[in-house]
Coordinates of C-alpha atoms in Angstrom, one line a residue:
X1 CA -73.1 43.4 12.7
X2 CA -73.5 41.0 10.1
X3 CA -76.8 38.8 9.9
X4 CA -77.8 36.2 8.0
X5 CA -81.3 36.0 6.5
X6 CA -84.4 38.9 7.6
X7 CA -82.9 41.9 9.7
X8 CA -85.3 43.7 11.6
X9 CA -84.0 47.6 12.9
X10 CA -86.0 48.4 16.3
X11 CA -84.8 50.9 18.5
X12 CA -82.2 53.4 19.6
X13 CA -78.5 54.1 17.8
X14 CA -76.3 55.8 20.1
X15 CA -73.0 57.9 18.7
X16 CA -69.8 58.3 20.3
X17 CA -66.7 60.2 18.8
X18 CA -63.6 57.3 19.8
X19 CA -62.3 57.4 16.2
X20 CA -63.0 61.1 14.7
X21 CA -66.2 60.9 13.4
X22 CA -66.1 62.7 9.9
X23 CA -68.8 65.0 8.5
X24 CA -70.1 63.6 5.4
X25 CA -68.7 60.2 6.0
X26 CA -70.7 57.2 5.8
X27 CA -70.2 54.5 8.7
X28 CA -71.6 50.6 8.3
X29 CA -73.8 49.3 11.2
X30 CA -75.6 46.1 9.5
X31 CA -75.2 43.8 6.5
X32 CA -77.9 41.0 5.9
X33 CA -78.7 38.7 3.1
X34 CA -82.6 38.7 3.6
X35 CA -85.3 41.0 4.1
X36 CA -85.2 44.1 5.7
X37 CA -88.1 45.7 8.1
X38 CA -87.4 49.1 9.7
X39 CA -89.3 49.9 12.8
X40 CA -88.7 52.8 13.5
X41 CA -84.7 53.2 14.1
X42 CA -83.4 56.3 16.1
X43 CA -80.7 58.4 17.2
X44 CA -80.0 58.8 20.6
X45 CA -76.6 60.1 22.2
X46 CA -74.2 62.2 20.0
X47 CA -71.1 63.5 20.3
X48 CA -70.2 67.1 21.3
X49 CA -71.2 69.8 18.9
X50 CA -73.5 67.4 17.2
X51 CA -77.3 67.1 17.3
X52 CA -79.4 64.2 16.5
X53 CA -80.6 65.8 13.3
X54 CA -77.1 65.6 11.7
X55 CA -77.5 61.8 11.4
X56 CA -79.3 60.0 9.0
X57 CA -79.8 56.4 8.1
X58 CA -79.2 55.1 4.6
X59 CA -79.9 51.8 3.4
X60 CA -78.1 49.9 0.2
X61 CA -77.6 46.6 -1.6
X62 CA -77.5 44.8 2.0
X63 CA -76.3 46.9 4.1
X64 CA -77.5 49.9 6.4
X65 CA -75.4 53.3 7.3
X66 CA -75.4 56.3 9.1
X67 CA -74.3 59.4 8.5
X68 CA -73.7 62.7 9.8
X69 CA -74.3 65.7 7.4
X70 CA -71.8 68.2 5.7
X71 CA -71.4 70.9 8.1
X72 CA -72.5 69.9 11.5
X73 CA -70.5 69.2 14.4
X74 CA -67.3 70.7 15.2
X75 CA -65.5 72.8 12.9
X76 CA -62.1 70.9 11.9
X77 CA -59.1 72.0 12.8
X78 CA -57.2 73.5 9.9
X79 CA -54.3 71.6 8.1
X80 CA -51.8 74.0 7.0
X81 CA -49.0 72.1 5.6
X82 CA -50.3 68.8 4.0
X83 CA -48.0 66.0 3.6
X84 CA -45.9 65.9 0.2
X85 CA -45.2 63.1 -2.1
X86 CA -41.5 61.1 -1.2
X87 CA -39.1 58.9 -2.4
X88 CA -37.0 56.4 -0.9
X89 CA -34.5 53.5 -2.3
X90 CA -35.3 49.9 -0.9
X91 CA -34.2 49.5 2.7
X92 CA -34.2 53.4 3.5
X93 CA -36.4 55.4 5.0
X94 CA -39.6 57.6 4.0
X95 CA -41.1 60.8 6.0
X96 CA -44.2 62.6 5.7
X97 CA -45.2 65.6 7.7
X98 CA -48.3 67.4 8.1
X99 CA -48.9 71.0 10.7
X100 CA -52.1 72.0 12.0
X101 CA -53.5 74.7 14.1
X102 CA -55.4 74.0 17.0
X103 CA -55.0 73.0 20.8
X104 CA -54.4 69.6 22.1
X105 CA -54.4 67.9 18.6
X106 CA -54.1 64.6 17.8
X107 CA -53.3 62.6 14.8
X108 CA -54.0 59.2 13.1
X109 CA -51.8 58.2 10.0
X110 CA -53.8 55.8 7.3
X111 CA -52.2 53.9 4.2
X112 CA -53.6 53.1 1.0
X113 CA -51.9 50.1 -0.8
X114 CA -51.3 50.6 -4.4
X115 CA -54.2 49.1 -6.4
X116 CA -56.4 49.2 -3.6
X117 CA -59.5 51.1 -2.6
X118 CA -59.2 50.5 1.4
X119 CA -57.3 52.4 3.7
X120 CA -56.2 50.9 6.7
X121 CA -55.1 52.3 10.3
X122 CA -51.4 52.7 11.2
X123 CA -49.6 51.3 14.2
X124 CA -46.4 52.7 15.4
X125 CA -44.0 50.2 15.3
X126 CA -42.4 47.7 12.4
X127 CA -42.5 49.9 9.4
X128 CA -43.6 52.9 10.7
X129 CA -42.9 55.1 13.2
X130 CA -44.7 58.3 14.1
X131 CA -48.3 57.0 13.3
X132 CA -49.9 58.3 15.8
X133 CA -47.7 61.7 15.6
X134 CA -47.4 64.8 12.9
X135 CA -44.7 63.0 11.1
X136 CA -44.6 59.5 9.9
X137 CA -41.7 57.5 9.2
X138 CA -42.0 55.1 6.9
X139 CA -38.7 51.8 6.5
X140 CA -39.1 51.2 2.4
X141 CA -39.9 47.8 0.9
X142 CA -40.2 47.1 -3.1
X143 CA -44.2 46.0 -2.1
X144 CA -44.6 50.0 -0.9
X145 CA -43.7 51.4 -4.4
X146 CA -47.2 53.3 -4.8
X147 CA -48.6 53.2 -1.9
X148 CA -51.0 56.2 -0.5
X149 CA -50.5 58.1 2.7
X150 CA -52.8 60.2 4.7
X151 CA -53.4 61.8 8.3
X152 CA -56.6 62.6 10.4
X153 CA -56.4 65.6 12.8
X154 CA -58.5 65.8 15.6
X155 CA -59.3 68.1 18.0
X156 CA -60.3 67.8 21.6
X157 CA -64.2 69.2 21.0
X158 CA -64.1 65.8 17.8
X159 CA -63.8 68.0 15.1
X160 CA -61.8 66.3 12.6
X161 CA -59.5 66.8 9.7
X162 CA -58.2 64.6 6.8
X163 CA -55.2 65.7 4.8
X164 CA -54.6 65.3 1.3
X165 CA -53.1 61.7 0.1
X166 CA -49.1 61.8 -0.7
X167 CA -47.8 58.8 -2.7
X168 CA -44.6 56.7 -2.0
X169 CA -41.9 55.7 -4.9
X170 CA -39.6 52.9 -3.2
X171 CA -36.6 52.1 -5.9
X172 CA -34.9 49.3 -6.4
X173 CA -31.1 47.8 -5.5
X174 CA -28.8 48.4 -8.1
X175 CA -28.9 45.6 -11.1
X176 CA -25.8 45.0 -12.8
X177 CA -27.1 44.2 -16.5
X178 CA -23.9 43.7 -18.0
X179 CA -21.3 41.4 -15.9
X180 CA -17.3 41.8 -16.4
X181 CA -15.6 39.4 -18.6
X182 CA -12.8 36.6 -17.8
X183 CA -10.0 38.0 -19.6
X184 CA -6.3 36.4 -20.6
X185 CA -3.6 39.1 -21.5
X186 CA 0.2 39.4 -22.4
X187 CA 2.1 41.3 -19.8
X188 CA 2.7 44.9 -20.9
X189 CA -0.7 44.9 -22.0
X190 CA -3.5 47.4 -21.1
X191 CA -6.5 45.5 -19.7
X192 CA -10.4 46.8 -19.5
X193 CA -12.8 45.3 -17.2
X194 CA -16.4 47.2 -17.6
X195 CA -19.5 47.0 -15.5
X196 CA -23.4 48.3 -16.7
X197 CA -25.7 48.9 -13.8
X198 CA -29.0 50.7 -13.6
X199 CA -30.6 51.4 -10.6
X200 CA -32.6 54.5 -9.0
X201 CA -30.7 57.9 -8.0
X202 CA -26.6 57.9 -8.4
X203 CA -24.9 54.7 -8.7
X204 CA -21.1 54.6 -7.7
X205 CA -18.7 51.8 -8.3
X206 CA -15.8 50.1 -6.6
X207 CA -14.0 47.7 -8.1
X208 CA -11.9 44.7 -5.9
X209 CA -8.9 42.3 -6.6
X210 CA -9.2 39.7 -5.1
X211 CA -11.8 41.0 -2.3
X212 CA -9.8 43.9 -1.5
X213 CA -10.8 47.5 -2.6
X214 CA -8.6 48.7 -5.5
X215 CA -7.5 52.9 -4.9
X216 CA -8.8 55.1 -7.1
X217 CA -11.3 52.4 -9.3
X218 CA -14.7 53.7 -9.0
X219 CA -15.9 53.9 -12.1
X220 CA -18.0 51.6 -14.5
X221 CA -14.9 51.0 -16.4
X222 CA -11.0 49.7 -14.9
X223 CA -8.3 50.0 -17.0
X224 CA -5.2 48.3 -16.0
X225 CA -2.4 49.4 -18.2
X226 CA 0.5 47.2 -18.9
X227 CA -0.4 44.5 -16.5
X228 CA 2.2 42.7 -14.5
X229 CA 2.5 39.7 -12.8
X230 CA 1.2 41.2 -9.4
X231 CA -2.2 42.0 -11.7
X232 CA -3.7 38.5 -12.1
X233 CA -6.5 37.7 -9.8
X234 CA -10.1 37.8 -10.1
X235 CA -11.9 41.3 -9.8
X236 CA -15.6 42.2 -8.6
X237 CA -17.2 45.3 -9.3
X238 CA -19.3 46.5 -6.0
X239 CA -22.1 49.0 -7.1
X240 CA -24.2 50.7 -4.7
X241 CA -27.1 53.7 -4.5
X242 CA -29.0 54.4 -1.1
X243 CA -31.2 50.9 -1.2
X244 CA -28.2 48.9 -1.2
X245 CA -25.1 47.1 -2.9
X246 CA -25.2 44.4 -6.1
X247 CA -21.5 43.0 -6.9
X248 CA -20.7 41.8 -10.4
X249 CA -20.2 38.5 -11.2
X250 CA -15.9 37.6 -10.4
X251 CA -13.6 37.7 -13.6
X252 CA -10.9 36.4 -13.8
X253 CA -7.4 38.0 -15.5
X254 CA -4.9 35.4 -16.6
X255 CA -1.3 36.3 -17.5
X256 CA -0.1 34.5 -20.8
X257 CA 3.5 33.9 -19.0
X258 CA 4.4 33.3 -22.7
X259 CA 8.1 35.1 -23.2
X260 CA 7.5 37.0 -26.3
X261 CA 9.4 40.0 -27.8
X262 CA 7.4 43.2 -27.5
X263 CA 9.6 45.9 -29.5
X264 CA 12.5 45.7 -31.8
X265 CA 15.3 48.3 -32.8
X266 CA 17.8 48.9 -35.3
X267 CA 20.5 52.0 -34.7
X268 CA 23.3 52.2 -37.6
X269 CA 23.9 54.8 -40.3
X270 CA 21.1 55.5 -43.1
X271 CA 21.2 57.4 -46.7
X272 CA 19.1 57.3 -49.3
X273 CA 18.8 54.3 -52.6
X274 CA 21.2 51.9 -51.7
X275 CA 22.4 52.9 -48.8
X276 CA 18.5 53.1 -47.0
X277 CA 18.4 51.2 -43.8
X278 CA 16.1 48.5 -43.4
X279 CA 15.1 46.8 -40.2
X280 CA 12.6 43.8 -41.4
X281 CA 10.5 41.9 -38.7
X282 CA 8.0 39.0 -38.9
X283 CA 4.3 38.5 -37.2
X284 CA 3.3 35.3 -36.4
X285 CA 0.0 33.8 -35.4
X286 CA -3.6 35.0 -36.6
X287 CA -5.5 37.8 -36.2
X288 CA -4.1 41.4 -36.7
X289 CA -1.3 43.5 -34.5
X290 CA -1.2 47.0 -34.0
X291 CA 2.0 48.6 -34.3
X292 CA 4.1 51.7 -33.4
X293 CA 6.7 52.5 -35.9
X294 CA 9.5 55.6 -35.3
X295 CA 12.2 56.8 -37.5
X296 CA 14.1 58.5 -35.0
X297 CA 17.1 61.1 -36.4
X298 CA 17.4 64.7 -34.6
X299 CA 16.2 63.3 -31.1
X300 CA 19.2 60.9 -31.3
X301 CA 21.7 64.5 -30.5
X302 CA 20.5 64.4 -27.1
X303 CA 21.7 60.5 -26.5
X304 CA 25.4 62.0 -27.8
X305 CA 25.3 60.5 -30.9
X306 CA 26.4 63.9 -33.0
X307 CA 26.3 62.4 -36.8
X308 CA 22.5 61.8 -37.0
X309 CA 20.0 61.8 -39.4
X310 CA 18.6 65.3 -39.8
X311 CA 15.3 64.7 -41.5
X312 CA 14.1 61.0 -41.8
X313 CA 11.2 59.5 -43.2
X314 CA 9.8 55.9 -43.1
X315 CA 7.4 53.5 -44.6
X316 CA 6.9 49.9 -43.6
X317 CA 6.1 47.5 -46.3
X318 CA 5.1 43.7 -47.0
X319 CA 6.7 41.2 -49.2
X320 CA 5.5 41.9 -52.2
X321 CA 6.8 45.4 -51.7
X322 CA 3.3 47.3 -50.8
X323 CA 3.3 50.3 -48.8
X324 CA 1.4 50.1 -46.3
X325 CA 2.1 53.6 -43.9
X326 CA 4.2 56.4 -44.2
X327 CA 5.2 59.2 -42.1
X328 CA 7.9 62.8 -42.6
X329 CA 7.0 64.5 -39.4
X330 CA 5.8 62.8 -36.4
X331 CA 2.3 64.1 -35.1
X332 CA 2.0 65.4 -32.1
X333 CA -1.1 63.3 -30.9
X334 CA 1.1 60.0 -30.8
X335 CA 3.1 61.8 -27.8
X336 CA 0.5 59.8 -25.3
X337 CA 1.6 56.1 -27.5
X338 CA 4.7 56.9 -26.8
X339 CA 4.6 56.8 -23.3
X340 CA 2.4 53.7 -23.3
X341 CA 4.4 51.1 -25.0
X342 CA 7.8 53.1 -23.1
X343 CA 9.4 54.6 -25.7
X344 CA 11.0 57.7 -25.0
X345 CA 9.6 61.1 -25.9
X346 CA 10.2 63.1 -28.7
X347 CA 10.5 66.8 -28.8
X348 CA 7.8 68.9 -30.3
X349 CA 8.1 70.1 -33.6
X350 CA 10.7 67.8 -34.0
X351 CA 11.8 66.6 -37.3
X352 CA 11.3 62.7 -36.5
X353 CA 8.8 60.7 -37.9
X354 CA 6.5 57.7 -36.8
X355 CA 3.3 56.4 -36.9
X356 CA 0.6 53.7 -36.3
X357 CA -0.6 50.7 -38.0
X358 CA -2.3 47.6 -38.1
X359 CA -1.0 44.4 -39.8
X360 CA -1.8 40.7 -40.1
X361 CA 0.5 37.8 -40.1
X362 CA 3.9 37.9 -42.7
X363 CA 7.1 39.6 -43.0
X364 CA 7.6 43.3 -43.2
X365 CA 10.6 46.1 -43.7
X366 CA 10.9 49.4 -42.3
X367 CA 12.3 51.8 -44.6
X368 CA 14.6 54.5 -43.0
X369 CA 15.6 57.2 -45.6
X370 CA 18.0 60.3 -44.9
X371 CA 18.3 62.5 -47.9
X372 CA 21.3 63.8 -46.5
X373 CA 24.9 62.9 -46.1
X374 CA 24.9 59.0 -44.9
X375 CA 24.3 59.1 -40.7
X376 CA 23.3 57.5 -38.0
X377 CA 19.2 56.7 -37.8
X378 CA 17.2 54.6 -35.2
X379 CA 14.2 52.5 -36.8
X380 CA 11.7 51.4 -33.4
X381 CA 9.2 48.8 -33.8
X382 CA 6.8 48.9 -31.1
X383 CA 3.8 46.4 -30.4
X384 CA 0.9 48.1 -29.3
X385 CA -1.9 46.2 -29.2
X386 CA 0.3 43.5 -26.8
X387 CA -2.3 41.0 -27.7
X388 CA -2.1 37.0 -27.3
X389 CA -3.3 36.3 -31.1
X390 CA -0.1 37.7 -32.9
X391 CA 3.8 38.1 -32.0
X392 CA 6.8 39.7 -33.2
X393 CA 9.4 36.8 -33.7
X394 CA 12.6 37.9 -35.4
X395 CA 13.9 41.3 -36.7
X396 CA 17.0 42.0 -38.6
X397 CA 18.2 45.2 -40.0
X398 CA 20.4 45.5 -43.4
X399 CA 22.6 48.2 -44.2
X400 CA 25.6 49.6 -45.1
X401 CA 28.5 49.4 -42.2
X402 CA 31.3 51.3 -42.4
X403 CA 34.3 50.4 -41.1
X404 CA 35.2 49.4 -37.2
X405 CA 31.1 51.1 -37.0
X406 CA 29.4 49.4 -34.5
X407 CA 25.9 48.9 -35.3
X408 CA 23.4 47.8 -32.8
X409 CA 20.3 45.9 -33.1
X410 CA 17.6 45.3 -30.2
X411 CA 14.6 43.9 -29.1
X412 CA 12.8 43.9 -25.4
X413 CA 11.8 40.1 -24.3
X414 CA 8.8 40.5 -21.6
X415 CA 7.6 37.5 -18.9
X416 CA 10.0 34.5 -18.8
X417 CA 13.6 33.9 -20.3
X418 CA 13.9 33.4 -23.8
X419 CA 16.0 31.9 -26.2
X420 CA 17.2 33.8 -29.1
X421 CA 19.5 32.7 -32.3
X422 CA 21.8 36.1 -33.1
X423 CA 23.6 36.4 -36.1
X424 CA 26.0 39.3 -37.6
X425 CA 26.1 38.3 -41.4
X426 CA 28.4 39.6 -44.3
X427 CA 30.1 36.6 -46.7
X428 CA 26.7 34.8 -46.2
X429 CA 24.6 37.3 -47.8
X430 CA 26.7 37.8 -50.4
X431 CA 24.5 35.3 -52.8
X432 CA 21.6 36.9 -52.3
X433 CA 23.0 40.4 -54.0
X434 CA 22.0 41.2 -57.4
X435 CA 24.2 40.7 -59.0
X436 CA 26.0 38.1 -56.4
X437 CA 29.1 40.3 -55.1
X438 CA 32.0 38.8 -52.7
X439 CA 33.5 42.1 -52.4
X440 CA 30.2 44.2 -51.5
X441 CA 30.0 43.0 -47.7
X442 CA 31.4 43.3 -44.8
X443 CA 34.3 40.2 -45.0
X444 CA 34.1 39.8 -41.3
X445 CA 31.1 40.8 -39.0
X446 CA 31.8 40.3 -35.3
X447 CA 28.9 40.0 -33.1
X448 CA 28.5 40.7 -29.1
X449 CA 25.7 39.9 -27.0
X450 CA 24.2 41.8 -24.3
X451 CA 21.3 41.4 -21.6
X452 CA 20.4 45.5 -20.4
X453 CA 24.4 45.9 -19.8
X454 CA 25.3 42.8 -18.8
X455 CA 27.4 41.0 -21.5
X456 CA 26.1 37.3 -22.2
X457 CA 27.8 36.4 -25.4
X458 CA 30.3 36.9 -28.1
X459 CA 31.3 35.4 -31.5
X460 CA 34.0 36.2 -34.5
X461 CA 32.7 33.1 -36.4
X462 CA 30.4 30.6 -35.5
X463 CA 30.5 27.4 -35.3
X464 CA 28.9 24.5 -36.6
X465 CA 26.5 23.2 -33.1
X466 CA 25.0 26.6 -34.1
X467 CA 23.9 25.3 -37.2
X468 CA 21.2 23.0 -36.0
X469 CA 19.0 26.2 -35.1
X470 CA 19.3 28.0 -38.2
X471 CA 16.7 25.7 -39.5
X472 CA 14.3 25.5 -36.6
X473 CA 14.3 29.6 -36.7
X474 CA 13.9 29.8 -39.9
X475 CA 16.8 31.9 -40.7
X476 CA 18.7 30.7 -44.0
X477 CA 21.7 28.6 -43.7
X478 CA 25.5 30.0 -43.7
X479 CA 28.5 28.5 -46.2
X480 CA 30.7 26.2 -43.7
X481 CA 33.6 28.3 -42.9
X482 CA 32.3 31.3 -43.4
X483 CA 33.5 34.4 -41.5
X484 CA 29.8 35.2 -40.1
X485 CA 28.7 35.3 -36.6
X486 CA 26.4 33.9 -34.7
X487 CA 25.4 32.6 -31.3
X488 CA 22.3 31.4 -29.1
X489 CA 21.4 32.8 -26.0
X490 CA 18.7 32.2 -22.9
X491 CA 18.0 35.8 -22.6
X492 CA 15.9 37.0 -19.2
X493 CA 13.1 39.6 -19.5
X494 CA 14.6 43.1 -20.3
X495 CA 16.6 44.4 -22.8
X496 CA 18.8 42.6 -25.6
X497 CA 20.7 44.1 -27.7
X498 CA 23.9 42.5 -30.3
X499 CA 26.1 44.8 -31.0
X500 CA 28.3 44.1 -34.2
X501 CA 31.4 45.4 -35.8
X502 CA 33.3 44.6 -39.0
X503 CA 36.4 44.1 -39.4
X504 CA 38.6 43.2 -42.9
X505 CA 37.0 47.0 -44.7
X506 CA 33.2 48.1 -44.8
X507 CA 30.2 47.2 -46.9
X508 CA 26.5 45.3 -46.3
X509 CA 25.5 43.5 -43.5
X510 CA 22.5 41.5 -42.0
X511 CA 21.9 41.7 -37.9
X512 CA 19.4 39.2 -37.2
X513 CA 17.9 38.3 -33.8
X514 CA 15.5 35.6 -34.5
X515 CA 13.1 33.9 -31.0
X516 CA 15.0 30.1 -30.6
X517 CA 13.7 26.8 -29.7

């Protein structure tokens, strides 16, 4: 009862038990903001197991109370398994339990918001089931994180119990901190899409193309190794703990359609000092490429090519002739690169050689050297970084051809048909010697053309319409007349390989496979 102004207390206060009256608990009856007279205020009815002289009255600061002492009334009943402290994500669900001994028991749970000194009366229904039973259930929100549980026993005679408080920790839906990033890759390339989430208890991950689960990608990071066409599309990350589900923001993967050759190959015989094949190549763009390099001699017996080199070792090199990696025997560890970029394995221990590195923009030559009797050696150039920055865009291969050898030169062309300038050159190199030297080269170089098996092109000598691509190449120009080949072909994705021979006696030769306008 609330007054406002003088209270005046007259007359008879009688106590029932409706809501488990407490030993030692204070209950309001009056505030006023005036005076206060007491006349004489009593107690009259109690509850069962009560008497009159466990109540006092108490006045304070405006308001008046009564009380009953420690001790009186009923005994309580005895709370033998007091509700423990739980946890729950947002959205899930909470219980607490309490046990008590005793006949025809009742209970009443009460919650304490965090912060707050008040606790208020539970309801079943909404949020909580059970309030009114020995277990509460309790449907999480983020604004329950804290929050304070208890229970009041009570027995049929109005003795009364009050367990011991248990506290709620409600976590949170899973954040994603760091989103995926739009990417746009070469085909053959390996993509990585990476998600960072936090959130409370284990998080797991699905990633999605396109809406649409992708099998086996739940982890924080998805590799997609040497993507495809079928691989662009945008991808979510869905990440999810037991409040919930966040999902990444989309990125997108773009496929530079781009034709662009991704490894290059040189197979004809090798020795050592003059007779050291050489396979040069050129990077264009900016930026840096990494590379895999192979020297590849014993392993070449098992491709029926008897006369190979038994021990080679390689070095690659720029154009002012510095070295820039070197390898005898190939270590083991590369064996995983090797299936990456699709080159085929090696055999352990094997006496082959290759290795890794990174190189900027500018021409380069492999060196393949066989300290043996001159025979047959494969020098592979692999790109391994297959990134959008840099490109292999020609390769040729000089060396010593014996002859009626036939001496083939490679590359692989990925995404769209390409064109390429070949050329199988012997009288036109012959300036460039040092000393100039007619007789040193192969008189007449003939030069076929081949797409995986398929034959796309041939030439003895070539002709002058071929001329006009020599410059936009930038391969050097031929004598008119000359007995060199060359041709221009639209190549489609896959292999290409020329294949050339000489004819008129042995000596040097240039294969050259150069990208075309």
């Amino acid at each position: 009862i609330i007054v406002d102004g003088d209270l005046t207390l007259d007359g008879v206060v009688n106590i029932t038990n409706a809501g488990g009256l407490i030993a030692g608990h204070d209950y309001e009856l009056f505030r006023w903001t005036g005076s206060l007279t007491d006349n004489g205020l009593t107690i009259g009815t109690v509850p069962t197991g009560f008497s009159t002289g466990d109540f006092a009255f108490s006045f304070a600061n405006g308001r008046a109370y009564v009380a009953a002492a420690p001790g009186s009334g009923p005994p309580p009943p005895p709370i033998t398994t007091q509700p423990a402290a739980a946890s729950a994500n947002v959205g899930g669900t909470a219980q607490f339990t309490t046990a008590a001994s005793g006949p025809g028991l009742t209970y009443q749970w009460q919650r304490k918001a965090a912060g707050s000194s008040t606790w208020s009366i539970l309801a079943d229904g909404g949020a909580y089931a059970g309030a009114t039973s020995a277990t509460l259930v309790v449907t999480t929100s983020s604004a329950m994180n804290g929050d304070e549980f208890r229970v009041i026993v009570s027995a049929p005679d109005g003795g009364s119990a009050t367990s011991s408080t248990a506290t709620l920790t409600v976590g949170g839906l899973p954040s994603i901190t760091t989103q995926p990033s739009a990417t746009t890759a070469v085909i053959g390339s390996d993509v990585t899409f990476t998600v960072v989430a936090t959130g409370d208890g284990l998080l797991s991950y699905q990633w999605k193309r396109n809406g649409a689960n992708i099998t086996g990608a739940t982890s924080a990071t998805l590799v997609l190794n040497s993507v495809q066409g079928g691989n662009a599309g945008t991808y979510t990350c869905v990440v999810t703990n037991v409040a919930g589900s966040a999902t990444s923001d989309p990125a997108t993967l773009t496929l530079d359609t781009t034709p662009r050759i991704i490894n290059v190959s040189c197979l004809a015989s090798a020795g050592a000092g003059d007779s050291t094949l050489v396979m040069g190549f050129y990077i264009s763009g900016t930026g840096t490429k990494t590379l895999l390099i192979r020297g590849i001699g014993p392993e070449l017996a098992g491709y029926s090519i008897p006369d190979h080199v038994p021990d080679p070792s390689i070095a690659v090199y720029d154009s002012d002739g510095v070295e820039f990696a070197s390898n005898n025997d190939w270590n083991s560890a590369l064996a995983a690169d090797f299936l990456r970029v699709g080159a085929f394995a090696l055999g352990n221990g094997s006496k082959d050689a290759a290795f890794k590195v990174t190189l900027g923009p500018g021409l380069y030559t492999v060196h393949l050297v066989n300290s043996a009797p001159i025979a047959r050696g494969l020098i592979e150039v692999y790109d391994f970084s297959r990134d959008t920055g840099t490109r292999l865009t020609n390769v040729s291969c000089r060396l010593a051809m014996n002859p009626g050898q036939n001496v083939i030169l490679g590359t692989a062309v990925i995404a769209n048909s390409r064109s390429v300038l070949a050329r199988a050159v012997g009288p036109g190199i012959a300036p460039y010697l040092n000393p100039p030297n007619p007789s040193a080269v192969v008189q007449d170089p003939h030069l076929r053309a081949y797409s995986g098996a398929t034959p796309i092109g041939v030439n003895e000598d070539w002709e002058l319409p071929t001329r006009a691509y020599f410059g936009a190449t930038g391969a050097f120009d031929l004598p008119d007349g000359s007995k060199d080949a060359a041709l221009r072909v639209v190549v489609p994705p896959g292999e290409f390989t020329i294949h050339a021979t000489g004819n008129g006696g042995g000596g040097i030769a240039l294969i050259e496979i150069y990208e075309s306008p």
